[in-house]
Amino acid sequence: MTSAQLVVTLAGLAAIAWVNWYFFIAGRTPVIASVGQGGAQRVRVEVKGGYVPAVIRVRAGSPVHLEFHRDETNPCTEEVVLPDFGIRTFLPAHRTTAVSFTPGEGTYEFACGMGMVRGTIIAERGA
Amino acid sequence: MPDTLTSATESCTIPVTGMTCAACSGRVQRTLERTEGVSSANVNLMTGAATVAFDPAVTSAERLVETIRSTGYGAELPVREESSEALLNAQDAARSEEMTDLRRKLALSVAVGVIAMALAMLDIGSGDAARYALLALTLPVVGWAGRHFYTRAWAAFRHHGADMNTLIAVGTGAAFVYSAVVTLWDDWFAARGVEPHVYYEAVVWIIALVLLGNLLEARAKRQTSGAIRRLIGLRPATARVVRDGLEEEVPLAALRPGQEVLVRPGETVPADGLIVDGTSNVDESMLTGEPIPVPKHPGDQVIGATLNRNGAFRFRVERVGSGTVLSRIIRLVQQAQGSKAPIQRLADRISAVFVPVVLSIAIATFVVWFDVGPAPAYLHALVSAVTVLIIACPCAMGLAVPTAVMVATGRGAELGVLIKGGEPLERSQALDTIVFDKTGTITEGRPAVQAVALADGSGVSREVDLLGLAAAVERLSEHPLAEAIVAEAQRRGATGHEVAGFESPTGRGVLGLVAGRRVAVGNLALLRDLGVDPGPLATRADAFAAQGWTPMYVAVEQALAGLIAVADPVKPTSAEAVGRLARLGLDTVMLTGDNPRTAESVARSVGITRVLAEVPPDRKLDEIRRLQEEGRVVAMVGDGLNDAPALARADVGIAMGTGTDVAIEAGAVTLMRGDPLGVVTAIRLARSAMRVIQQNLFWAFIYNVIGIPVAAGVLYPAFGLRLTPAMAAAAMAVSSVSVVTNSLRLRRFSPGGSS
């Protein structure tokens, strides 16, 4: 093996390790939006290549209004789906679209129409 | 002041959960009525919905939901259909804008691609000047036509996300940057004995083909929501309100319950209501799938969005806006389309890791070609890695299930079959047993007099007289068989008798004095109690019972006067439905509260072999459970009103109704018309949809499983076979489009087919 081959091989292995770290491990650090007590729970979610926050902690049993602000025209995120609540809605670009539902205790997923961009809703008692 | 009246009331329908009895719905209703700002409230136990008219200045739908919750029941905020319609329009607008944009970008890319090919063919693409010309041509393709791949990939990357754009951006980016470097610093490469080789043409064609794929995909995706669009489009813009004898055209939004509306031939019925005047035939096919127009008379229900055919009529509006059958259908279909089929979980798991895994494979491909590939190793390595990135297609996987669920539930709605989501769709395909709750599914649910027999020497010598006497007593009874006798007497003009001293011994029949004569109508037990000998008509009674009819004896002044046979007629399509279910490999079972003899005879006439008779309503659920314990996957077909627990217990609950009477929200599947063939349609549609989903998933998997290794060059050592990046781009474009196109085949699903 030439030195060039050795360098490319090591660099390749390092790149593979980095790709897997960056997308699978580093990406897991959640941004948590806690919602205040009393009244309706409103959470604004920025939609641009992903959801921010991607992990939302809410109180179970009371209505949640998620306000999706989609600031891009990428059709990948044009729809948001909350399968557990039977919601599939279009998000017009550069506008805020609200969806409302009342979660029971549990963890729910929301995702784009094709399931590539994802977020999680954690509903807890007395949270 | 009509203005304040119309603007001060808003109406909404709030789904309420957890109500089990009339006391529950009564409590919710009273609480709502006492709420400030509420002008009227109606809580329906069957549909589990509260329809509330309120003053938006005083209260709001959100607050009403809270009010209902305070009573201890669950309530969800109603989905505002105006907004969902507006969103659909916005989606349309965005999509056509996107398509226009894609078309322009595609045109530029193709133009540049053709020029680049021409340069190559004329063999002037290898010189120094040609490389600069190609760079200049490629710049607008990368910088404008393909720009969104890079910006979107970057946006996702910042959130630790990766999608299709990431793969295209990295693939074309690597090829373009390498080519640009070679072009600008060719002397440096030449000095090291490397022939300057550029890939502008490949970059341009990749971008062109991916844009073409996106364009076709956008067009196909628009068609998947066509059914909802058609349903929303059924609503007319205005209604012709009749007020004090004057007609006035009002916008649909201003229409209120209680108003009278005139509908002329060829016009669309604007809302749900009851006909007060006029007769006509109404085409309800757009909602129920019923191809034959339904005759309508005063007192009949009409459904908004159906088409009036030949007569003019006036009807009183009962439901408007979100409470109408059409709005409820739209809402259910939208919810179904937002739901997820369990089969999608695997696809979801794969999509979640797909892009980073492909990136890793591409890097590995580069390394392997560089280390062991033929010279120039780094060029082969670069091209192979780029090909891997381009051929990989996560879109096909993501589109495989949702597009099929959307098209199937939409097509179902057009046929009057509402499948409430991906899960019922998936479970319907696994069914092996269909249980029919006899009354109202196999039979009409409206008993009618089938025959009358007279006894000799009783003083009653005409059938019409016998019916008249019996009807006089039965009028006070609430039994469904009694209604049949009263209706028949009315039809034959035998009415007008008064009754005194009415008695109704439980499980026996009815007694009373009619015109001074003591009349008894009931079963054998009643005759025995009265000491009347049924002997003279015993053989006739047996013959009636053998046909599945229920014989009712009539005695006048302690003497047998005659027999009236009543039966719930079998629906004309029941036998065909049972036969077709059998051909689909499904067992049918009939469940009924009737006596075994009547039940057997009905079952025989339609071809059902297994009968569960004398099952009281509260035990239906147990019978379903028993069948499930036999290892069967059971669908229960019922009217959705009296058998809700059994529908819920079954693997798939199928509620069958007619027009406005149907409990649309009950059951996992709702048949909009009372035709048992709808069960066949539902199961065949589910099977077709699941077949399409399996094909889609198989194709999406196999495409990537074969495509990626071939692109990486696994066939090269043995066969010298490799793909070019442009070939990879074409394959990818075809792959995602073919999945959506396959799903769109379900739009042509026909209920008449045999598979």
mmCIF file of N, CA and C in Angstrom, chain B residues 634-698:
data_model
loop_
_atom_site.group_PDB
_atom_site.id
_atom_site.type_symbol
_atom_site.label_atom_id
_atom_site.label_comp_id
_atom_site.label_asym_id
_atom_site.label_seq_id
_atom_site.Cartn_x
_atom_site.Cartn_y
_atom_site.Cartn_z
ATOM 1 N N VAL B 634 -61.864 -11.030 12.343
ATOM 2 C CA VAL B 634 -63.300 -10.838 12.142
ATOM 3 C C VAL B 634 -63.663 -9.391 11.818
ATOM 4 N N ALA B 635 -64.490 -9.234 10.782
ATOM 5 C CA ALA B 635 -65.127 -7.940 10.547
ATOM 6 C C ALA B 635 -66.571 -8.063 10.970
ATOM 7 N N MET B 636 -67.083 -7.033 11.628
ATOM 8 C CA MET B 636 -68.488 -7.031 12.036
ATOM 9 C C MET B 636 -69.192 -5.962 11.226
ATOM 10 N N VAL B 637 -70.288 -6.355 10.550
ATOM 11 C CA VAL B 637 -71.059 -5.398 9.757
ATOM 12 C C VAL B 637 -72.360 -5.116 10.487
ATOM 13 N N GLY B 638 -72.588 -3.872 10.856
ATOM 14 C CA GLY B 638 -73.812 -3.522 11.573
ATOM 15 C C GLY B 638 -74.259 -2.122 11.209
ATOM 16 N N ASP B 639 -75.332 -1.664 11.860
ATOM 17 C CA ASP B 639 -75.815 -0.322 11.521
ATOM 18 C C ASP B 639 -75.073 0.768 12.285
ATOM 19 N N GLY B 640 -74.193 0.365 13.200
ATOM 20 C CA GLY B 640 -73.376 1.357 13.896
ATOM 21 C C GLY B 640 -74.117 2.049 15.025
ATOM 22 N N LEU B 641 -75.397 1.715 15.202
ATOM 23 C CA LEU B 641 -76.169 2.375 16.254
ATOM 24 C C LEU B 641 -76.324 1.447 17.448
ATOM 25 N N ASN B 642 -76.915 0.267 17.204
ATOM 26 C CA ASN B 642 -77.195 -0.639 18.322
ATOM 27 C C ASN B 642 -76.043 -1.591 18.606
ATOM 28 N N ASP B 643 -75.084 -1.625 17.720
ATOM 29 C CA ASP B 643 -74.053 -2.641 17.859
ATOM 30 C C ASP B 643 -72.656 -2.037 17.959
ATOM 31 N N ALA B 644 -72.598 -0.805 18.426
ATOM 32 C CA ALA B 644 -71.306 -0.110 18.495
ATOM 33 C C ALA B 644 -70.243 -0.905 19.271
ATOM 34 N N PRO B 645 -70.568 -1.519 20.427
ATOM 35 C CA PRO B 645 -69.528 -2.269 21.135
ATOM 36 C C PRO B 645 -68.983 -3.434 20.317
ATOM 37 N N ALA B 646 -69.888 -4.136 19.594
ATOM 38 C CA ALA B 646 -69.443 -5.258 18.775
ATOM 39 C C ALA B 646 -68.574 -4.765 17.622
ATOM 40 N N LEU B 647 -68.937 -3.621 17.042
ATOM 41 C CA LEU B 647 -68.126 -3.048 15.960
ATOM 42 C C LEU B 647 -66.733 -2.710 16.477
ATOM 43 N N ALA B 648 -66.694 -2.189 17.696
ATOM 44 C CA ALA B 648 -65.409 -1.786 18.262
ATOM 45 C C ALA B 648 -64.558 -3.001 18.590
ATOM 46 N N ARG B 649 -65.227 -4.099 19.013
ATOM 47 C CA ARG B 649 -64.493 -5.304 19.404
ATOM 48 C C ARG B 649 -63.913 -6.025 18.181
ATOM 49 N N ALA B 650 -64.635 -5.982 17.067
ATOM 50 C CA ALA B 650 -64.198 -6.682 15.862
ATOM 51 C C ALA B 650 -62.862 -6.115 15.380
ATOM 52 N N ASP B 651 -62.141 -6.921 14.612
ATOM 53 C CA ASP B 651 -60.873 -6.425 14.062
ATOM 54 C C ASP B 651 -61.125 -5.250 13.129
ATOM 55 N N VAL B 652 -62.216 -5.339 12.378
ATOM 56 C CA VAL B 652 -62.642 -4.212 11.557
ATOM 57 C C VAL B 652 -64.149 -4.062 11.756
ATOM 58 N N GLY B 653 -64.585 -2.924 12.260
ATOM 59 C CA GLY B 653 -66.016 -2.652 12.408
ATOM 60 C C GLY B 653 -66.510 -1.927 11.181
ATOM 61 N N ILE B 654 -67.515 -2.488 10.534
ATOM 62 C CA ILE B 654 -68.044 -1.868 9.318
ATOM 63 C C ILE B 654 -69.454 -1.372 9.606
ATOM 64 N N ALA B 655 -69.649 -0.060 9.594
ATOM 65 C CA ALA B 655 -70.969 0.518 9.843
ATOM 66 C C ALA B 655 -71.649 0.756 8.511
ATOM 67 N N MET B 656 -72.880 0.257 8.408
ATOM 68 C CA MET B 656 -73.577 0.379 7.144
ATOM 69 C C MET B 656 -74.795 1.258 7.347
ATOM 70 N N GLY B 657 -74.983 2.248 6.535
ATOM 71 C CA GLY B 657 -76.129 3.116 6.726
ATOM 72 C C GLY B 657 -76.704 3.568 5.414
ATOM 73 N N THR B 658 -77.637 4.462 5.491
ATOM 74 C CA THR B 658 -78.196 5.035 4.275
ATOM 75 C C THR B 658 -78.234 6.537 4.449
ATOM 76 N N GLY B 659 -77.555 7.226 3.568
ATOM 77 C CA GLY B 659 -77.588 8.688 3.537
ATOM 78 C C GLY B 659 -77.299 9.328 4.870
ATOM 79 N N THR B 660 -78.189 10.203 5.302
ATOM 80 C CA THR B 660 -77.928 10.992 6.502
ATOM 81 C C THR B 660 -78.068 10.174 7.772
ATOM 82 N N ASP B 661 -78.717 9.001 7.674
ATOM 83 C CA ASP B 661 -78.960 8.242 8.891
ATOM 84 C C ASP B 661 -77.712 7.537 9.394
ATOM 85 N N VAL B 662 -76.741 7.391 8.526
ATOM 86 C CA VAL B 662 -75.589 6.604 8.908
ATOM 87 C C VAL B 662 -74.778 7.299 10.007
ATOM 88 N N ALA B 663 -74.359 6.493 10.963
ATOM 89 C CA ALA B 663 -73.455 7.011 11.976
ATOM 90 C C ALA B 663 -72.061 7.012 11.357
ATOM 91 N N ILE B 664 -71.760 8.102 10.634
ATOM 92 C CA ILE B 664 -70.548 8.132 9.816
ATOM 93 C C ILE B 664 -69.290 7.881 10.640
ATOM 94 N N GLU B 665 -69.318 8.383 11.880
ATOM 95 C CA GLU B 665 -68.097 8.294 12.675
ATOM 96 C C GLU B 665 -67.915 6.901 13.289
ATOM 97 N N ALA B 666 -68.980 6.091 13.283
ATOM 98 C CA ALA B 666 -68.877 4.760 13.904
ATOM 99 C C ALA B 666 -68.114 3.816 12.990
ATOM 100 N N GLY B 667 -67.378 2.891 13.599
ATOM 101 C CA GLY B 667 -66.722 1.857 12.808
ATOM 102 C C GLY B 667 -65.431 2.315 12.165
ATOM 103 N N ALA B 668 -64.593 1.344 11.815
ATOM 104 C CA ALA B 668 -63.336 1.640 11.143
ATOM 105 C C ALA B 668 -63.586 1.875 9.657
ATOM 106 N N VAL B 669 -64.678 1.325 9.189
ATOM 107 C CA VAL B 669 -65.086 1.507 7.798
ATOM 108 C C VAL B 669 -66.558 1.883 7.831
ATOM 109 N N THR B 670 -66.953 2.874 7.051
ATOM 110 C CA THR B 670 -68.369 3.222 6.969
ATOM 111 C C THR B 670 -68.829 3.093 5.529
ATOM 112 N N LEU B 671 -69.947 2.384 5.346
ATOM 113 C CA LEU B 671 -70.536 2.290 4.018
ATOM 114 C C LEU B 671 -71.658 3.326 3.964
ATOM 115 N N MET B 672 -71.563 4.235 3.012
ATOM 116 C CA MET B 672 -72.515 5.335 2.969
ATOM 117 C C MET B 672 -73.895 4.901 2.519
ATOM 118 N N ARG B 673 -73.998 3.748 1.866
ATOM 119 C CA ARG B 673 -75.343 3.303 1.520
ATOM 120 C C ARG B 673 -75.545 1.880 2.005
ATOM 121 N N GLY B 674 -76.788 1.516 2.185
ATOM 122 C CA GLY B 674 -77.084 0.235 2.816
ATOM 123 C C GLY B 674 -77.016 -0.951 1.882
ATOM 124 N N ASP B 675 -75.961 -1.008 1.108
ATOM 125 C CA ASP B 675 -75.823 -2.103 0.157
ATOM 126 C C ASP B 675 -74.720 -3.038 0.632
ATOM 127 N N PRO B 676 -75.059 -4.304 0.903
ATOM 128 C CA PRO B 676 -74.019 -5.216 1.410
ATOM 129 C C PRO B 676 -72.866 -5.411 0.433
ATOM 130 N N LEU B 677 -73.074 -5.066 -0.849
ATOM 131 C CA LEU B 677 -71.957 -5.166 -1.789
ATOM 132 C C LEU B 677 -70.837 -4.196 -1.417
ATOM 133 N N GLY B 678 -71.182 -3.170 -0.631
ATOM 134 C CA GLY B 678 -70.168 -2.241 -0.156
ATOM 135 C C GLY B 678 -69.086 -2.941 0.661
ATOM 136 N N VAL B 679 -69.470 -4.010 1.362
ATOM 137 C CA VAL B 679 -68.491 -4.778 2.144
ATOM 138 C C VAL B 679 -67.465 -5.392 1.198
ATOM 139 N N VAL B 680 -67.969 -5.903 0.062
ATOM 140 C CA VAL B 680 -67.075 -6.502 -0.930
ATOM 141 C C VAL B 680 -66.136 -5.424 -1.475
ATOM 142 N N THR B 681 -66.711 -4.253 -1.789
ATOM 143 C CA THR B 681 -65.899 -3.151 -2.316
ATOM 144 C C THR B 681 -64.805 -2.765 -1.319
ATOM 145 N N ALA B 682 -65.188 -2.645 -0.036
ATOM 146 C CA ALA B 682 -64.220 -2.230 0.979
ATOM 147 C C ALA B 682 -63.064 -3.220 1.066
ATOM 148 N N ILE B 683 -63.397 -4.510 1.069
ATOM 149 C CA ILE B 683 -62.343 -5.515 1.237
ATOM 150 C C ILE B 683 -61.476 -5.595 -0.016
ATOM 151 N N ARG B 684 -62.095 -5.511 -1.173
ATOM 152 C CA ARG B 684 -61.292 -5.571 -2.395
ATOM 153 C C ARG B 684 -60.402 -4.346 -2.532
ATOM 154 N N LEU B 685 -60.945 -3.174 -2.153
ATOM 155 C CA LEU B 685 -60.143 -1.956 -2.219
ATOM 156 C C LEU B 685 -58.952 -2.064 -1.268
ATOM 157 N N ALA B 686 -59.215 -2.569 -0.049
ATOM 158 C CA ALA B 686 -58.135 -2.725 0.920
ATOM 159 C C ALA B 686 -57.076 -3.688 0.384
ATOM 160 N N ARG B 687 -57.529 -4.781 -0.211
ATOM 161 C CA ARG B 687 -56.559 -5.748 -0.748
ATOM 162 C C ARG B 687 -55.751 -5.135 -1.886
ATOM 163 N N SER B 688 -56.426 -4.404 -2.776
ATOM 164 C CA SER B 688 -55.700 -3.766 -3.877
ATOM 165 C C SER B 688 -54.681 -2.774 -3.337
ATOM 166 N N ALA B 689 -55.120 -1.987 -2.335
ATOM 167 C CA ALA B 689 -54.221 -0.977 -1.776
ATOM 168 C C ALA B 689 -53.003 -1.640 -1.146
ATOM 169 N N MET B 690 -53.233 -2.728 -0.407
ATOM 170 C CA MET B 690 -52.108 -3.386 0.238
ATOM 171 C C MET B 690 -51.176 -4.010 -0.788
ATOM 172 N N ARG B 691 -51.769 -4.501 -1.889
ATOM 173 C CA ARG B 691 -50.916 -5.049 -2.946
ATOM 174 C C ARG B 691 -50.022 -3.957 -3.511
ATOM 175 N N VAL B 692 -50.619 -2.789 -3.762
ATOM 176 C CA VAL B 692 -49.850 -1.668 -4.299
ATOM 177 C C VAL B 692 -48.760 -1.253 -3.305
ATOM 178 N N ILE B 693 -49.125 -1.214 -2.014
ATOM 179 C CA ILE B 693 -48.149 -0.818 -0.993
ATOM 180 C C ILE B 693 -46.988 -1.811 -0.971
ATOM 181 N N GLN B 694 -47.326 -3.104 -1.036
ATOM 182 C CA GLN B 694 -46.248 -4.103 -1.011
ATOM 183 C C GLN B 694 -45.362 -3.989 -2.252
ATOM 184 N N GLN B 695 -45.990 -3.772 -3.404
ATOM 185 C CA GLN B 695 -45.190 -3.586 -4.626
ATOM 186 C C GLN B 695 -44.278 -2.371 -4.466
ATOM 187 N N ASN B 696 -44.854 -1.270 -3.954
ATOM 188 C CA ASN B 696 -44.081 -0.039 -3.796
ATOM 189 C C ASN B 696 -42.884 -0.260 -2.880
ATOM 190 N N LEU B 697 -43.163 -0.889 -1.726
ATOM 191 C CA LEU B 697 -42.082 -1.097 -0.768
ATOM 192 C C LEU B 697 -41.022 -2.029 -1.354
ATOM 193 N N PHE B 698 -41.501 -3.090 -1.994
ATOM 194 C CA PHE B 698 -40.566 -4.041 -2.590
ATOM 195 C C PHE B 698 -39.690 -3.338 -3.615
#
